[in-house]
Tab-separated table of C-alpha atoms and ligand atoms in Angstrom:
chain	number	residue	atom	x	y	z
A	1	UNK	CA	-108.977	-109.574	-0.116
A	2	UNK	CA	-107.160	-108.894	-2.664
A	3	UNK	CA	-103.786	-106.450	-2.198
A	4	UNK	CA	-106.173	-103.757	-4.570
A	5	UNK	CA	-109.211	-104.747	-3.057
A	6	UNK	CA	-107.819	-103.914	1.040
A	7	UNK	CA	-106.017	-100.250	-0.817
A	8	UNK	CA	-109.534	-99.630	-1.998
A	9	UNK	CA	-111.473	-99.968	0.991
A	10	UNK	CA	-108.138	-97.862	3.364
A	11	UNK	CA	-108.901	-95.319	0.879
A	12	UNK	CA	-113.250	-95.345	1.789
A	13	UNK	CA	-111.470	-95.367	5.303
A	14	UNK	CA	-109.326	-92.288	4.590
A	15	UNK	CA	-111.938	-90.375	2.629
A	16	UNK	CA	-114.611	-90.892	5.583
A	17	UNK	CA	-111.766	-89.285	8.312
A	18	UNK	CA	-110.784	-86.206	5.918
A	19	UNK	CA	-114.573	-85.500	5.793
A	20	UNK	CA	-114.529	-85.260	9.633
A	21	UNK	CA	-111.027	-83.375	9.384
A	22	UNK	CA	-111.407	-80.160	11.600
A	23	UNK	CA	-107.498	-79.560	11.840
A	24	UNK	CA	-107.701	-76.472	10.274
A	25	UNK	CA	-110.388	-74.633	12.199
A	26	UNK	CA	-110.626	-71.960	9.448
A	27	UNK	CA	-111.236	-74.070	6.332
A	28	UNK	CA	-113.636	-76.721	8.030
A	29	UNK	CA	-115.572	-73.091	9.065
A	30	UNK	CA	-115.775	-71.942	6.260
A	31	UNK	CA	-115.570	-75.266	3.360
A	32	UNK	CA	-118.984	-76.769	1.448
A	33	UNK	CA	-117.611	-80.022	1.048
A	34	UNK	CA	-113.987	-81.579	1.560
A	35	UNK	CA	-112.431	-82.307	-1.740
A	36	UNK	CA	-110.233	-85.818	-1.301
A	37	UNK	CA	-109.555	-86.352	-4.983
A	38	UNK	CA	-111.424	-88.392	-7.564
A	39	UNK	CA	-110.430	-91.049	-10.550
A	40	UNK	CA	-108.785	-94.591	-10.768
A	41	UNK	CA	-107.169	-94.990	-7.314
A	42	UNK	CA	-105.395	-97.746	-9.346
A	43	UNK	CA	-103.794	-95.340	-12.365
A	44	UNK	CA	-100.490	-95.092	-12.918
A	45	UNK	CA	-100.985	-91.589	-13.473
A	46	UNK	CA	-101.398	-88.858	-10.359
A	47	UNK	CA	-102.009	-85.613	-10.599
A	48	UNK	CA	-101.811	-83.164	-7.290
A	49	UNK	CA	-103.054	-79.776	-7.431
A	50	UNK	CA	-103.010	-76.825	-5.140
A	51	UNK	CA	-106.693	-76.645	-3.441
A	52	UNK	CA	-109.770	-76.596	-3.960
A	53	UNK	CA	-111.402	-73.434	-5.609
A	54	UNK	CA	-114.917	-72.360	-5.550
A	55	UNK	CA	-116.386	-74.519	-8.085
A	56	UNK	CA	-114.243	-77.812	-6.567
A	57	UNK	CA	-115.562	-76.553	-2.773
A	58	UNK	CA	-119.467	-76.803	-4.020
A	59	UNK	CA	-119.269	-80.196	-6.254
A	60	UNK	CA	-117.230	-82.043	-4.078
A	61	UNK	CA	-114.958	-82.888	-6.777
A	62	UNK	CA	-111.190	-81.391	-7.821
A	63	UNK	CA	-110.831	-79.280	-10.960
A	64	UNK	CA	-113.739	-79.038	-12.147
A	65	UNK	CA	-113.556	-75.123	-13.539
A	66	UNK	CA	-111.992	-73.774	-15.574
A	67	UNK	CA	-108.025	-75.283	-14.811
A	68	UNK	CA	-110.033	-78.931	-14.754
A	69	UNK	CA	-111.326	-78.143	-18.753
A	70	UNK	CA	-107.619	-77.367	-19.684
A	71	UNK	CA	-106.510	-80.148	-17.739
A	72	UNK	CA	-108.966	-82.418	-19.201
A	73	UNK	CA	-107.673	-80.878	-22.726
A	74	UNK	CA	-104.118	-82.079	-22.034
A	75	UNK	CA	-104.987	-85.477	-21.304
A	76	UNK	CA	-106.952	-85.834	-24.130
A	77	UNK	CA	-104.442	-84.589	-26.344
A	78	UNK	CA	-101.944	-87.664	-25.298
A	79	UNK	CA	-104.602	-90.106	-25.148
A	80	UNK	CA	-106.106	-90.055	-21.533
A	81	UNK	CA	-109.310	-89.222	-19.991
A	82	UNK	CA	-109.438	-87.852	-16.144
A	83	UNK	CA	-111.262	-90.978	-15.600
A	84	UNK	CA	-108.043	-92.861	-16.199
A	85	UNK	CA	-105.980	-90.713	-13.511
A	86	UNK	CA	-106.397	-89.990	-9.755
A	87	UNK	CA	-106.189	-86.477	-9.296
A	88	UNK	CA	-106.171	-84.853	-5.678
A	89	UNK	CA	-104.671	-81.874	-4.060
A	90	UNK	CA	-101.948	-80.784	-1.214
A	91	UNK	CA	-105.362	-79.332	0.392
A	92	UNK	CA	-108.391	-81.309	0.741
A	93	UNK	CA	-110.792	-78.035	1.813
A	94	UNK	CA	-110.618	-74.773	0.182
A	95	UNK	CA	-108.714	-71.620	1.662
A	96	UNK	CA	-111.358	-68.254	1.836
A	97	UNK	CA	-111.502	-66.521	-1.222
A	98	UNK	CA	-108.711	-68.699	-2.561
A	99	UNK	CA	-106.037	-67.284	-1.203
A	100	UNK	CA	-102.628	-69.061	-0.776
A	101	UNK	CA	-102.545	-72.578	1.525
A	102	UNK	CA	-100.510	-71.579	4.768
A	103	UNK	CA	-97.799	-73.764	5.733
A	104	UNK	CA	-99.420	-75.249	9.084
A	105	UNK	CA	-102.390	-76.072	7.057
A	106	UNK	CA	-100.306	-78.159	4.433
A	107	UNK	CA	-98.828	-80.203	7.191
A	108	UNK	CA	-102.169	-80.775	8.323
A	109	UNK	CA	-103.295	-82.033	5.307
A	110	UNK	CA	-100.254	-84.046	4.180
A	111	UNK	CA	-100.624	-87.198	6.514
A	112	UNK	CA	-103.918	-87.501	3.899
A	113	UNK	CA	-101.590	-86.881	0.847
A	114	UNK	CA	-99.244	-89.055	1.467
A	115	UNK	CA	-101.309	-92.279	2.207
A	116	UNK	CA	-103.243	-91.093	-0.974
A	117	UNK	CA	-99.491	-92.098	-2.515
A	118	UNK	CA	-98.826	-94.935	-0.550
A	119	UNK	CA	-102.490	-96.742	-1.477
A	120	UNK	CA	-102.591	-95.493	-5.169
A	121	UNK	CA	-99.239	-96.422	-6.002
A	122	UNK	CA	-98.840	-94.653	-8.882
A	123	UNK	CA	-95.693	-94.749	-11.111
A	124	UNK	CA	-96.119	-91.019	-11.895
A	125	UNK	CA	-96.632	-87.747	-9.893
A	126	UNK	CA	-97.386	-85.043	-11.812
A	127	UNK	CA	-97.382	-81.819	-9.866
A	128	UNK	CA	-99.094	-79.193	-10.673
A	129	UNK	CA	-97.475	-75.872	-9.374
A	130	UNK	CA	-95.376	-74.793	-7.352
A	131	UNK	CA	-97.681	-75.948	-4.042
A	132	UNK	CA	-97.074	-79.522	-5.012
A	133	UNK	CA	-93.983	-79.300	-6.378
A	134	UNK	CA	-92.377	-78.271	-3.296
A	135	UNK	CA	-94.470	-80.569	-0.889
A	136	UNK	CA	-93.436	-83.747	-3.393
A	137	UNK	CA	-90.007	-82.758	-4.214
A	138	UNK	CA	-89.006	-81.825	-0.688
A	139	UNK	CA	-87.287	-78.704	-1.874
A	140	UNK	CA	-87.952	-74.611	-2.039
A	141	UNK	CA	-86.865	-74.808	-6.216
A	142	UNK	CA	-89.552	-73.083	-7.555
A	143	UNK	CA	-91.303	-74.558	-10.268
A	144	UNK	CA	-90.255	-72.773	-13.410
A	145	UNK	CA	-86.840	-73.949	-12.169
A	146	UNK	CA	-87.532	-77.588	-12.180
A	147	UNK	CA	-90.710	-78.021	-14.597
A	148	UNK	CA	-90.746	-80.713	-17.388
A	149	UNK	CA	-87.673	-82.911	-15.504
A	150	UNK	CA	-88.768	-86.468	-13.874
A	151	UNK	CA	-87.300	-86.852	-10.608
A	152	UNK	CA	-87.289	-90.078	-7.858
A	153	UNK	CA	-88.707	-89.634	-4.795
A	154	UNK	CA	-90.196	-91.225	-1.615
A	155	UNK	CA	-93.258	-90.191	-0.265
A	156	UNK	CA	-94.109	-92.030	2.449
A	157	UNK	CA	-93.357	-95.758	2.177
A	158	UNK	CA	-94.302	-95.442	-1.965
A	159	UNK	CA	-91.188	-94.397	-4.531
A	160	UNK	CA	-92.450	-92.793	-7.704
A	161	UNK	CA	-91.164	-90.517	-10.287
A	162	UNK	CA	-92.197	-86.920	-9.417
A	163	UNK	CA	-93.029	-84.807	-12.555
A	164	UNK	CA	-93.566	-81.072	-12.103
A	165	UNK	CA	-95.946	-79.465	-14.238
A	166	UNK	CA	-97.332	-75.483	-14.768
A	167	UNK	CA	-100.638	-74.616	-12.682
A	168	UNK	CA	-103.448	-75.167	-15.663
A	169	UNK	CA	-104.599	-72.192	-13.624
A	170	UNK	CA	-101.208	-70.319	-14.489
A	171	UNK	CA	-101.587	-71.189	-18.408
A	172	UNK	CA	-105.298	-69.879	-18.636
A	173	UNK	CA	-104.496	-66.295	-19.702
A	174	UNK	CA	-100.342	-67.184	-20.532
A	175	UNK	CA	-99.894	-67.962	-23.790
A	176	UNK	CA	-96.231	-68.825	-23.145
A	177	UNK	CA	-96.986	-70.932	-19.923
A	178	UNK	CA	-99.370	-72.741	-22.201
A	179	UNK	CA	-97.052	-73.578	-24.522
A	180	UNK	CA	-94.541	-75.153	-22.183
A	181	UNK	CA	-97.340	-76.887	-20.283
A	182	UNK	CA	-98.416	-78.639	-23.648
A	183	UNK	CA	-95.035	-79.256	-24.403
A	184	UNK	CA	-94.212	-80.996	-20.800
A	185	UNK	CA	-97.586	-82.810	-20.901
A	186	UNK	CA	-96.184	-84.442	-24.502
A	187	UNK	CA	-93.483	-85.779	-22.683
A	188	UNK	CA	-95.664	-87.186	-20.347
A	189	UNK	CA	-95.899	-90.770	-22.125
A	190	UNK	CA	-92.477	-90.959	-22.387
A	191	UNK	CA	-92.149	-90.586	-18.510
A	192	UNK	CA	-95.012	-93.095	-18.011
A	193	UNK	CA	-92.740	-95.835	-19.404
A	194	UNK	CA	-89.655	-95.214	-18.021
A	195	UNK	CA	-88.972	-98.122	-15.495
A	196	UNK	CA	-90.599	-98.306	-12.412
A	197	UNK	CA	-87.999	-96.695	-9.838
A	198	UNK	CA	-87.218	-99.242	-7.263
A	199	UNK	CA	-88.372	-99.093	-3.393
A	200	UNK	CA	-86.302	-97.105	-1.070
A	201	UNK	CA	-84.304	-99.023	1.488
A	202	UNK	CA	-86.342	-99.160	4.917
A	203	UNK	CA	-85.460	-96.387	7.452
A	204	UNK	CA	-85.982	-95.501	10.688
A	205	UNK	CA	-89.281	-93.807	11.354
A	206	UNK	CA	-88.719	-89.941	11.374
A	207	UNK	CA	-90.680	-87.857	13.941
A	208	UNK	CA	-93.408	-86.655	11.418
A	209	UNK	CA	-93.557	-90.552	10.536
A	210	UNK	CA	-94.696	-91.368	13.985
A	211	UNK	CA	-97.095	-88.238	14.654
A	212	UNK	CA	-100.365	-89.477	14.696
A	213	UNK	CA	-102.214	-90.639	11.809
A	214	UNK	CA	-105.672	-88.803	10.220
A	215	UNK	CA	-108.686	-89.499	12.364
A	216	UNK	CA	-110.652	-92.456	12.021
A	217	UNK	CA	-113.911	-92.086	10.631
A	218	UNK	CA	-117.053	-92.189	12.344
A	219	UNK	CA	-119.132	-94.764	11.583
A	220	UNK	CA	-122.518	-93.000	10.979
A	221	UNK	CA	-124.080	-90.370	8.482
A	222	UNK	CA	-122.677	-90.740	4.864
A	223	UNK	CA	-123.433	-87.768	3.256
A	224	UNK	CA	-124.541	-87.849	-0.791
A	225	UNK	CA	-121.645	-86.068	-1.958
A	226	UNK	CA	-119.591	-88.322	-0.010
A	227	UNK	CA	-121.197	-91.795	-1.579
A	228	UNK	CA	-120.283	-90.297	-5.053
A	229	UNK	CA	-117.258	-89.269	-4.460
A	230	UNK	CA	-116.809	-93.587	-3.436
A	231	UNK	CA	-118.057	-94.543	-6.524
A	232	UNK	CA	-115.406	-92.433	-8.628
A	233	UNK	CA	-112.834	-94.807	-7.085
B	301	URA	N1	-106.843	-75.618	-8.642
B	301	URA	C1	-106.401	-76.397	-8.193
B	301	URA	O1	-105.192	-76.808	-7.585
B	301	URA	N2	-107.180	-77.782	-7.394
B	301	URA	C2	-108.394	-77.716	-7.739
B	301	URA	O2	-109.037	-78.421	-7.673
B	301	URA	C3	-108.685	-77.182	-8.770
B	301	URA	C4	-108.265	-75.892	-9.454
């Protein structure tokens, strides 16, 4: 099995595990679907949003509402389609009433996102909004301060450039935010053209890395929505 095939298989196993996840009791009880992420799992470019909303929860796919349409439009303006990139979220389940993700939920879900990054191996990760930016930069600085500036970060075992962007939902009704987001997007091809950041030197495992891995999937019962998501990889 080639490296790419093995990575893809592991990503499918991770999806199966996420679909069984009950780490956040409230989210597991209220979700319609686990929105694992979708797109090209071999892409050099990954987007990480905040959490699924009502439309995403119903369809089992990320960024399918108004913010997703804007994301698609901005991608189109730089000659990319959503099928060419991989799109995921900090949380894989919808917070009820679209409330903010809680810190415990972000911690519970983090191993899934870290493993997605390790398996997809993107060159550039665009973090959309505050939650993804703070998590993947490992720093509490807000998006207004850090947007549009690429920085090398190591996520799990993969080193990539983090490129923070305003969340498209924030740009929907604020023309000045949309203008800034569009300007940052216009520089994305140049960020993608930067040299691949060198892998981080090996370190001792941190206590977080020694935490239990996501649960393994149960063999039985793949749903239709799940099969649909798998086909998107
Ligand atoms: N907003 C997000 O952050 N993620 C989605 O998937 C949709 C809207």
